[in-house]
């Protein structure tokens, strides 16, 4: 793995020992699928990163999109991980008066998911705990991810399952551990709001803006999922995974899910 | 600032570029006040760190208490910050199958708070947003601290105030931004539970175990604070700060608060 790190516009070889990313998870990240040098849904990733910086009060540097473009110019295929931090800080929560943000790019192998997940669907179970509601942090891809770490480790104890249905503390469905959740009811594509908790996934946003069927953000419960015509999980690395089984329910892969998969396929293609 | 870092038992000069502390705030920390080489309430800090490791599934290494003892043997006065991370990781939330935790010690200047905060009390205001409830993470001093970063920066915009009253989403009082909250009602010392959110402060635990008056964990609201005989904030770095004003209410420093200050004074003394 190669990692390039900058503080402001200064290239460095390591994170500073007093980086606030380590101390407080005081940062943001993006995980960009790259096909032969093309960043899949790159504009959406940059937009979310910029929104996250705005929300956390971290300067979004004009040089960052260019650094990403430079990395893509290598023509590689894989995953480009982008990490932003608030930079160095003293002890204590307060942001430094002058913030010189940290920025890192690292290349990773694309995860090799079995093709059957996309073709025939996955098995999903219920998460062992609910997400905390925090409107001040909801939607953005910040680096406070202990909930997801604990949930991902819980998923790993159920090797027959590929994702978890994660709810909020009101018992409403929010998302998966590492992807967003969608369901189809009467020809309408529905996905839960991410204004209280959850991540506004880049593929989720793209589908909300451009889907092959009517699409709505809606409050949904596990009962709604069980009564749905079709259910799928989606993110900008793996695409769309239909849900084959959840609790007592089993679904064949439905026609609307297939339409959505076909619809996004050009988005995921190399140029 | 000097920082020493280890992965397992290997001393290193920098955090690894792929440390999960940076990526996910996947770690824990302690802030230890040190007086002439004596770690104030050291046993409580070690106990909380061990509890946090257990809760997050990070190994607590037997060498860590000795490393802290070695640092204290310098005889310094100041703040010793202890940072633990889950160590290096690939991309993705899942914990590595073998965890070699990161561990760092750094010395910092003791913050120079005006003596009047302790003697005559502080002004406090209401926090601009509520803490999220997450029993899976409550109590421990984990490194997912974006809520506290945002709240501390909000406090900095009110220079006449020294702490904020932070509530949960049910409107119950939890703590301050960087300290725990106590009130006295009819001769009983009361502090809110930290089982849904908040940090189980080391001085809070010490007072729960050994206070100069009856002490109880109790659900409290801002109205309860306003009706209290006395209110104070406390942590193991600053000790006890009486609250002088909150909303329309003003208090002289009360006798029970003075008793608590006198009671903990020996805990904060050099050996």
Coordinates of C-alpha atoms in Angstrom, one line a residue:
Chain A
X1 CA 0.0 0.0 0.0
X2 CA 1.3 3.4 -0.9
X3 CA 0.1 6.4 1.1
X4 CA 0.7 10.0 0.3
X5 CA 0.1 12.6 3.0
X6 CA 0.0 16.3 3.0
X7 CA -0.5 19.0 5.7
X8 CA -1.8 21.9 3.8
X9 CA 0.4 21.9 0.7
X10 CA 3.4 20.3 2.3
X11 CA 4.0 16.7 1.5
X12 CA 5.1 14.6 4.5
X13 CA 6.0 11.0 5.0
X14 CA 3.9 10.3 8.1
X15 CA 0.9 11.5 10.1
X16 CA 2.0 13.9 12.8
X17 CA 2.1 12.3 16.2
X18 CA -0.4 14.8 17.5
X19 CA -2.8 14.6 14.6
X20 CA -6.4 15.1 15.7
X21 CA -7.5 12.2 13.5
X22 CA -5.8 9.8 16.0
X23 CA -6.9 11.7 19.1
X24 CA -10.6 12.3 18.3
X25 CA -11.4 10.7 14.9
X26 CA -11.5 14.4 13.9
X27 CA -11.7 13.9 10.1
X28 CA -13.6 12.6 7.1
X29 CA -12.9 10.0 4.5
X30 CA -14.1 8.8 1.1
X31 CA -13.7 5.4 -0.6
X32 CA -13.5 5.8 -4.3
X33 CA -13.8 2.9 -6.8
X34 CA -11.4 3.5 -9.7
X35 CA -11.7 1.7 -13.0
X36 CA -8.7 2.2 -15.3
X37 CA -8.1 5.7 -13.9
X38 CA -11.7 6.8 -13.8
X39 CA -13.1 7.6 -10.4
X40 CA -16.6 6.2 -10.2
X41 CA -19.1 8.8 -9.1
X42 CA -16.1 11.1 -8.3
X43 CA -18.1 14.3 -8.3
X44 CA -20.4 12.9 -5.7
X45 CA -17.5 11.9 -3.5
X46 CA -16.0 15.3 -3.7
X47 CA -19.3 17.0 -3.0
X48 CA -19.8 14.9 0.1
X49 CA -16.3 15.5 1.3
X50 CA -16.8 19.3 0.8
X51 CA -20.1 19.1 2.7
X52 CA -18.4 17.2 5.5
X53 CA -15.7 19.8 5.8
X54 CA -18.2 22.6 5.9
X55 CA -20.2 20.8 8.7
X56 CA -17.1 20.1 10.8
X57 CA -15.4 23.4 10.2
X58 CA -12.4 21.9 8.4
X59 CA -11.1 23.9 5.4
X60 CA -11.6 22.1 2.1
X61 CA -8.4 22.9 0.2
X62 CA -8.6 23.7 -3.5
X63 CA -5.6 21.5 -4.1
X64 CA -7.3 18.3 -3.1
X65 CA -9.4 17.6 -6.2
X66 CA -6.2 18.1 -8.2
X67 CA -4.3 15.7 -6.0
X68 CA -7.0 13.1 -6.6
X69 CA -6.9 13.8 -10.3
X70 CA -3.2 13.3 -10.3
X71 CA -3.5 10.0 -8.5
X72 CA -6.2 8.8 -11.0
X73 CA -3.9 9.8 -13.9
X74 CA -1.9 6.7 -13.1
X75 CA -4.6 4.8 -14.9
X76 CA -4.9 2.3 -12.0
X77 CA -7.9 0.1 -11.1
X78 CA -8.6 -0.4 -7.4
X79 CA -9.8 1.6 -4.5
X80 CA -8.5 5.1 -3.7
X81 CA -9.1 6.0 -0.1
X82 CA -9.1 9.7 0.7
X83 CA -8.6 10.7 4.4
X84 CA -8.9 14.2 5.7
X85 CA -8.1 15.3 9.3
X86 CA -8.3 18.6 11.1
X87 CA -4.5 18.4 11.3
X88 CA -2.3 18.8 14.3
X89 CA -3.5 20.0 17.6
X90 CA -2.6 20.3 21.2
X91 CA -4.2 18.4 24.0
X92 CA -7.9 19.2 24.4
X93 CA -11.0 19.2 22.1
X94 CA -10.8 22.8 20.9
X95 CA -9.9 23.3 17.3
X96 CA -6.6 25.1 16.8
X97 CA -7.1 28.8 15.8
X98 CA -5.3 28.1 12.5
X99 CA -6.3 24.7 10.9
X100 CA -3.8 23.1 8.5
X101 CA -5.8 20.0 7.5
X102 CA -4.2 16.7 6.9
X103 CA -5.0 14.9 3.6
X104 CA -4.0 11.4 2.5
X105 CA -4.4 9.2 -0.5
X106 CA -3.9 5.5 -0.4
X107 CA -4.5 2.8 -3.0
X108 CA -6.1 -0.5 -2.0
X109 CA -7.1 -3.7 -3.8
X110 CA -10.6 -3.8 -4.9
X111 CA -12.5 -6.2 -2.6
X112 CA -13.3 -9.5 -4.5
X113 CA -16.9 -10.1 -3.7
X114 CA -18.5 -13.3 -5.1
X115 CA -20.4 -12.5 -8.3
X116 CA -23.4 -14.3 -6.8
X117 CA -24.0 -11.4 -4.3
X118 CA -24.9 -9.2 -7.3
X119 CA -26.6 -11.9 -9.3
X120 CA -28.6 -13.9 -6.8
X121 CA -28.6 -11.8 -3.8
X122 CA -27.3 -11.9 -0.2
X123 CA -28.6 -13.0 3.2
X124 CA -29.0 -10.3 5.8
X125 CA -29.7 -10.3 9.5
X126 CA -30.6 -7.7 12.1
X127 CA -27.8 -5.6 13.7
X128 CA -27.1 -6.3 17.4
X129 CA -27.6 -2.7 18.3
X130 CA -29.1 0.5 17.0
X131 CA -27.3 3.6 15.7
X132 CA -27.2 6.7 17.8
X133 CA -29.1 9.7 16.4
X134 CA -26.9 12.8 16.0
X135 CA -28.2 15.3 13.5
X136 CA -25.0 17.3 13.9
X137 CA -23.0 14.5 12.3
X138 CA -25.6 12.6 10.3
X139 CA -25.1 12.1 6.5
X140 CA -21.4 13.0 6.3
X141 CA -18.6 10.4 6.1
X142 CA -16.8 11.4 9.2
X143 CA -14.1 9.3 10.9
X144 CA -16.1 8.6 14.1
X145 CA -16.8 5.0 13.0
X146 CA -16.7 2.9 16.2
X147 CA -20.4 2.0 15.7
X148 CA -19.6 0.6 12.3
X149 CA -16.4 -1.2 13.5
X150 CA -18.4 -3.0 16.2
X151 CA -21.3 -3.8 13.8
X152 CA -18.8 -5.1 11.1
X153 CA -17.2 -7.3 13.7
X154 CA -20.6 -8.6 14.7
X155 CA -21.4 -9.3 11.0
X156 CA -18.2 -11.3 10.8
X157 CA -19.5 -13.7 13.4
X158 CA -22.3 -14.6 11.0
X159 CA -20.4 -15.8 7.9
X160 CA -23.6 -16.8 6.2
X161 CA -24.7 -13.2 6.2
X162 CA -23.3 -10.4 4.0
X163 CA -24.9 -7.3 5.5
X164 CA -27.0 -6.3 8.5
X165 CA -30.2 -4.3 8.7
X166 CA -29.2 -1.4 11.0
X167 CA -32.0 0.6 12.7
X168 CA -32.1 3.8 14.7
X169 CA -33.2 3.8 18.4
X170 CA -36.8 4.4 17.3
X171 CA -36.7 1.0 15.5
X172 CA -36.7 2.5 12.1
X173 CA -34.4 1.1 9.4
X174 CA -31.4 3.3 8.5
X175 CA -28.9 1.5 6.4
X176 CA -26.5 -1.5 6.3
X177 CA -23.1 -1.6 8.0
X178 CA -21.2 -0.4 4.9
X179 CA -24.0 0.3 2.4
X180 CA -27.3 2.0 2.0
X181 CA -30.6 0.3 2.0
X182 CA -33.4 0.5 -0.6
X183 CA -36.7 -1.3 -1.0
X184 CA -39.4 -1.3 -3.7
X185 CA -43.1 -1.1 -2.9
X186 CA -45.7 -0.8 -5.6
X187 CA -43.2 0.3 -8.2
X188 CA -41.6 3.0 -6.1
X189 CA -38.0 2.9 -4.9
X190 CA -37.8 3.9 -1.2
X191 CA -34.8 4.6 1.0
X192 CA -34.6 5.8 4.6
X193 CA -33.6 9.4 5.6
X194 CA -30.1 9.9 6.9
X195 CA -30.7 13.2 8.7
X196 CA -30.6 11.7 12.2
X197 CA -27.9 9.0 11.6
X198 CA -26.5 7.1 8.8
X199 CA -24.3 8.0 5.8
X200 CA -25.6 9.8 2.7
X201 CA -24.0 7.3 0.3
X202 CA -22.7 8.6 -3.0
X203 CA -24.6 5.9 -4.9
X204 CA -27.7 6.5 -2.8
X205 CA -27.5 10.2 -3.8
X206 CA -27.0 9.3 -7.4
X207 CA -30.0 7.0 -7.4
X208 CA -32.2 9.6 -5.6
X209 CA -31.3 12.0 -8.5
X210 CA -31.6 9.6 -11.3
X211 CA -33.4 6.2 -11.0
X212 CA -35.3 4.1 -13.5
X213 CA -38.4 4.3 -11.4
X214 CA -40.0 6.8 -9.0
X215 CA -37.9 7.3 -5.9
X216 CA -38.7 8.7 -2.4
X217 CA -37.0 9.1 0.9
X218 CA -39.3 7.4 3.5
X219 CA -39.3 6.3 7.1
X220 CA -39.3 2.5 7.0
X221 CA -39.4 -0.3 9.6
X222 CA -38.3 -3.9 9.5
X223 CA -41.9 -4.8 8.9
X224 CA -41.9 -2.6 5.8
X225 CA -38.9 -4.5 4.5
X226 CA -40.6 -7.8 5.1
X227 CA -43.6 -6.6 3.2
X228 CA -41.5 -5.1 0.4
X229 CA -41.6 -6.4 -3.2
X230 CA -37.8 -6.1 -3.4
X231 CA -35.0 -5.0 -1.1
X232 CA -31.4 -4.2 -2.0
X233 CA -28.2 -2.7 -0.5
X234 CA -26.0 -0.4 -2.5
X235 CA -22.8 1.5 -2.3
X236 CA -20.3 3.0 -4.7
X237 CA -17.8 0.2 -4.4
X238 CA -20.0 -2.9 -4.7
X239 CA -22.9 -1.5 -6.7
X240 CA -26.2 -3.1 -5.9
X241 CA -26.7 -6.4 -3.9
X242 CA -30.2 -7.7 -3.9
X243 CA -31.5 -9.1 -0.6
X244 CA -32.4 -12.8 -1.0
X245 CA -33.3 -13.6 2.6
X246 CA -34.1 -11.5 5.7
X247 CA -35.7 -13.1 8.8
X248 CA -38.5 -15.4 7.6
X249 CA -38.7 -13.8 4.2
X250 CA -37.0 -14.9 0.9
X251 CA -37.1 -13.0 -2.4
X252 CA -36.1 -13.9 -5.9
X253 CA -34.2 -11.0 -7.5
X254 CA -36.9 -8.7 -8.7
X255 CA -37.3 -6.8 -12.0
X256 CA -36.9 -3.4 -10.5
X257 CA -33.7 -4.4 -8.8
X258 CA -32.4 -5.7 -12.2
X259 CA -33.5 -2.4 -13.8
X260 CA -31.5 -0.4 -11.1
X261 CA -28.5 -2.6 -11.6
X262 CA -28.7 -2.1 -15.4
X263 CA -29.2 1.6 -14.9
X264 CA -26.1 2.1 -12.8
X265 CA -23.9 -0.2 -14.8
X266 CA -22.6 2.6 -17.1
X267 CA -21.7 4.7 -14.1
X268 CA -19.4 1.9 -13.0
X269 CA -17.7 1.3 -16.4
X270 CA -14.2 2.6 -17.3
X271 CA -14.3 5.5 -19.7
Chain B
X1 CA 6.0 17.8 23.1
X2 CA 7.6 14.4 23.2
X3 CA 5.6 11.4 22.0
X4 CA 6.6 7.8 22.4
X5 CA 4.7 5.3 20.3
X6 CA 4.7 1.5 20.4
X7 CA 2.9 -1.2 18.3
X8 CA 2.7 -4.1 20.6
X9 CA 6.1 -4.1 22.2
X10 CA 7.9 -2.5 19.3
X11 CA 8.9 1.2 19.7
X12 CA 8.3 3.2 16.6
X13 CA 8.8 6.9 15.7
X14 CA 5.4 7.5 14.0
X15 CA 1.9 6.3 13.8
X16 CA 1.5 3.9 10.9
X17 CA -0.1 5.5 7.9
X18 CA -2.9 3.0 8.0
X19 CA -3.5 3.2 11.7
X20 CA -7.2 2.7 12.5
X21 CA -7.1 5.5 14.9
X22 CA -6.8 7.9 12.0
X23 CA -9.3 6.1 9.8
X24 CA -12.1 5.5 12.3
X25 CA -11.2 7.0 15.7
X26 CA -10.8 3.3 16.6
X27 CA -9.1 3.8 20.0
X28 CA -9.2 5.1 23.5
X29 CA -7.3 7.7 25.5
X30 CA -6.7 8.9 29.0
X31 CA -5.5 12.3 30.2
X32 CA -3.5 11.9 33.4
X33 CA -2.6 14.8 35.7
X34 CA 0.9 14.3 37.0
X35 CA 2.3 16.0 40.1
X36 CA 6.1 15.5 40.6
X37 CA 5.9 12.1 39.0
X38 CA 2.7 11.0 40.8
X39 CA -0.2 10.1 38.5
X40 CA -3.3 11.6 40.0
X41 CA -6.0 8.9 40.3
X42 CA -3.8 6.6 38.2
X43 CA -5.6 3.4 39.2
X44 CA -8.9 4.8 38.0
X45 CA -7.4 5.8 34.6
X46 CA -5.9 2.4 34.1
X47 CA -9.2 0.7 35.1
X48 CA -11.2 2.8 32.7
X49 CA -8.7 2.2 29.9
X50 CA -8.9 -1.5 30.5
X51 CA -12.7 -1.4 30.5
X52 CA -12.7 0.5 27.3
X53 CA -10.4 -2.0 25.7
X54 CA -12.7 -4.8 26.8
X55 CA -15.7 -3.1 25.4
X56 CA -14.1 -2.4 22.0
X57 CA -12.2 -5.7 21.7
X58 CA -8.8 -4.2 21.8
X59 CA -6.2 -6.2 23.7
X60 CA -5.0 -4.4 26.9
X61 CA -1.3 -5.1 27.0
X62 CA 0.4 -6.0 30.3
X63 CA 3.3 -3.7 29.4
X64 CA 1.2 -0.6 29.3
X65 CA 1.0 0.2 33.0
X66 CA 4.8 -0.3 33.2
X67 CA 5.3 2.1 30.3
X68 CA 3.2 4.7 32.2
X69 CA 5.2 4.0 35.4
X70 CA 8.4 4.5 33.5
X71 CA 7.2 7.8 32.2
X72 CA 6.1 8.9 35.7
X73 CA 9.6 8.0 37.0
X74 CA 10.9 11.1 35.3
X75 CA 9.4 13.0 38.2
X76 CA 7.7 15.5 35.9
X77 CA 4.7 17.7 36.6
X78 CA 2.2 18.1 33.8
X79 CA -0.3 16.1 31.8
X80 CA 0.5 12.7 30.5
X81 CA -1.8 11.8 27.6
X82 CA -2.2 8.0 26.9
X83 CA -3.5 7.1 23.4
X84 CA -4.5 3.5 22.4
X85 CA -5.5 2.5 18.9
X86 CA -6.6 -0.8 17.4
X87 CA -3.4 -0.6 15.4
X88 CA -2.9 -1.0 11.7
X89 CA -5.7 -2.2 9.4
X90 CA -6.6 -2.5 5.8
X91 CA -9.4 -0.7 4.2
X92 CA -12.8 -1.5 5.7
X93 CA -14.4 -1.5 9.1
X94 CA -13.6 -5.0 10.1
X95 CA -11.0 -5.5 12.8
X96 CA -7.9 -7.3 11.7
X97 CA -7.8 -11.0 12.7
X98 CA -4.6 -10.3 14.7
X99 CA -4.7 -6.9 16.6
X100 CA -1.4 -5.3 17.5
X101 CA -2.6 -2.2 19.3
X102 CA -0.9 1.1 19.1
X103 CA 0.0 2.9 22.4
X104 CA 1.4 6.4 22.8
X105 CA 2.5 8.6 25.6
X106 CA 2.9 12.3 25.3
X107 CA 3.6 15.0 27.8
X108 CA 1.7 18.3 27.8
X109 CA 1.7 21.5 29.8
X110 CA -0.8 21.6 32.6
X111 CA -3.6 24.0 31.5
X112 CA -3.3 27.2 33.5
X113 CA -6.9 27.8 34.6
X114 CA -7.6 31.0 36.6
X115 CA -7.7 30.2 40.3
X116 CA -11.1 32.0 40.5
X117 CA -12.7 29.1 38.7
X118 CA -12.0 26.9 41.6
X119 CA -12.5 29.6 44.3
X120 CA -15.5 31.5 43.1
X121 CA -17.0 29.4 40.4
X122 CA -17.7 29.5 36.7
X123 CA -20.5 30.7 34.4
X124 CA -22.1 28.0 32.3
X125 CA -24.5 28.0 29.4
X126 CA -26.6 25.4 27.6
X127 CA -24.9 23.3 24.8
X128 CA -26.2 24.0 21.3
X129 CA -27.0 20.3 20.7
X130 CA -27.7 17.1 22.6
X131 CA -25.5 14.1 22.8
X132 CA -26.4 10.9 20.9
X133 CA -27.3 7.9 23.0
X134 CA -25.2 4.9 22.4
X135 CA -25.1 2.3 25.2
X136 CA -22.5 0.3 23.2
X137 CA -20.0 3.2 23.6
X138 CA -21.2 5.1 26.7
X139 CA -19.0 5.6 29.7
X140 CA -15.6 4.7 28.1
X141 CA -13.1 7.3 26.9
X142 CA -13.1 6.3 23.3
X143 CA -11.6 8.4 20.5
X144 CA -14.9 9.1 18.6
X145 CA -15.0 12.7 20.0
X146 CA -16.5 14.8 17.2
X147 CA -19.4 15.7 19.4
X148 CA -17.0 17.1 22.0
X149 CA -14.9 18.9 19.4
X150 CA -18.0 20.7 18.0
X151 CA -19.3 21.5 21.5
X152 CA -15.9 22.8 22.7
X153 CA -15.7 25.0 19.6
X154 CA -19.2 26.3 20.4
X155 CA -18.1 27.0 24.0
X156 CA -15.1 29.0 22.6
X157 CA -17.6 31.4 21.0
X158 CA -18.9 32.3 24.5
X159 CA -15.7 33.5 26.2
X160 CA -17.6 34.5 29.3
X161 CA -18.6 30.8 29.9
X162 CA -16.2 28.1 31.1
X163 CA -18.4 25.0 30.6
X164 CA -21.6 23.9 29.0
X165 CA -24.5 21.9 30.4
X166 CA -24.8 19.1 27.9
X167 CA -28.1 17.1 27.7
X168 CA -29.1 13.9 26.0
X169 CA -31.9 13.9 23.4
X170 CA -34.5 13.2 26.1
X171 CA -33.6 16.6 27.6
X172 CA -31.8 15.1 30.6
X173 CA -28.5 16.5 31.8
X174 CA -25.5 14.3 31.1
X175 CA -22.2 16.2 31.7
X176 CA -20.2 19.1 30.6
X177 CA -18.0 19.3 27.4
X178 CA -14.9 18.1 29.2
X179 CA -16.0 17.4 32.7
X180 CA -18.7 15.6 34.7
X181 CA -21.6 17.4 36.4
X182 CA -22.8 17.2 40.0
X183 CA -25.4 18.9 42.0
X184 CA -26.4 18.9 45.7
X185 CA -30.0 18.6 46.8
X186 CA -31.0 18.3 50.4
X187 CA -27.5 17.3 51.5
X188 CA -27.1 14.6 48.8
X189 CA -24.6 14.7 46.0
X190 CA -26.2 13.7 42.7
X191 CA -24.7 13.0 39.2
X192 CA -26.4 11.8 36.1
X193 CA -25.9 8.3 34.7
X194 CA -23.5 7.8 31.9
X195 CA -25.0 4.5 30.6
X196 CA -26.6 6.0 27.4
X197 CA -24.0 8.6 26.7
X198 CA -21.3 10.6 28.4
X199 CA -18.0 9.6 30.0
X200 CA -17.5 7.9 33.3
X201 CA -14.9 10.4 34.5
X202 CA -12.2 9.1 36.8
X203 CA -12.9 11.8 39.4
X204 CA -16.6 11.1 39.1
X205 CA -16.0 7.4 39.9
X206 CA -13.7 8.3 42.8
X207 CA -16.4 10.6 44.3
X208 CA -19.1 8.0 43.8
X209 CA -16.9 5.6 45.8
X210 CA -15.8 8.1 48.4
X211 CA -17.6 11.4 49.0
X212 CA -18.0 13.5 52.1
X213 CA -21.7 13.3 51.8
X214 CA -24.3 10.7 50.6
X215 CA -24.0 10.3 46.8
X216 CA -26.4 9.0 44.2
X217 CA -26.6 8.5 40.4
X218 CA -29.8 10.2 39.4
X219 CA -31.6 11.3 36.3
X220 CA -31.5 15.1 36.3
X221 CA -32.9 17.8 34.1
X222 CA -31.9 21.5 33.7
X223 CA -34.9 22.3 36.0
X224 CA -33.3 20.2 38.6
X225 CA -30.1 22.1 38.2
X226 CA -31.8 25.4 38.6
X227 CA -33.5 24.2 41.7
X228 CA -30.3 22.7 43.2
X229 CA -28.6 24.0 46.3
X230 CA -25.2 23.7 44.7
X231 CA -23.9 22.7 41.3
X232 CA -20.3 21.8 40.2
X233 CA -18.3 20.4 37.3
X234 CA -15.4 18.1 38.0
X235 CA -12.6 16.2 36.2
X236 CA -9.3 14.7 37.2
X237 CA -7.3 17.5 35.6
X238 CA -9.0 20.6 36.9
X239 CA -10.6 19.2 40.1
X240 CA -13.9 20.8 41.1
X241 CA -15.3 24.0 39.6
X242 CA -18.4 25.3 41.4
X243 CA -21.1 26.8 39.1
X244 CA -21.7 30.5 39.9
X245 CA -24.3 31.2 37.2
X246 CA -26.5 29.1 34.9
X247 CA -29.4 30.7 33.0
X248 CA -31.2 33.1 35.4
X249 CA -29.8 31.4 38.5
X250 CA -26.7 32.5 40.5
X251 CA -25.2 30.6 43.4
X252 CA -22.5 31.5 46.0
X253 CA -20.1 28.6 46.4
X254 CA -21.8 26.3 48.8
X255 CA -20.6 24.4 51.9
X256 CA -20.9 21.0 50.4
X257 CA -18.9 22.0 47.3
X258 CA -16.2 23.3 49.6
X259 CA -16.3 20.0 51.5
X260 CA -15.9 18.1 48.2
X261 CA -13.0 20.3 47.2
X262 CA -11.3 19.8 50.6
X263 CA -12.0 16.0 50.4
X264 CA -10.3 15.6 47.0
X265 CA -7.4 17.9 47.7
X266 CA -5.2 15.1 49.1
X267 CA -5.9 13.0 46.0
X268 CA -4.4 15.8 43.9
X269 CA -1.3 16.4 46.0
X270 CA 2.2 15.2 45.1
X271 CA 3.4 12.2 47.2

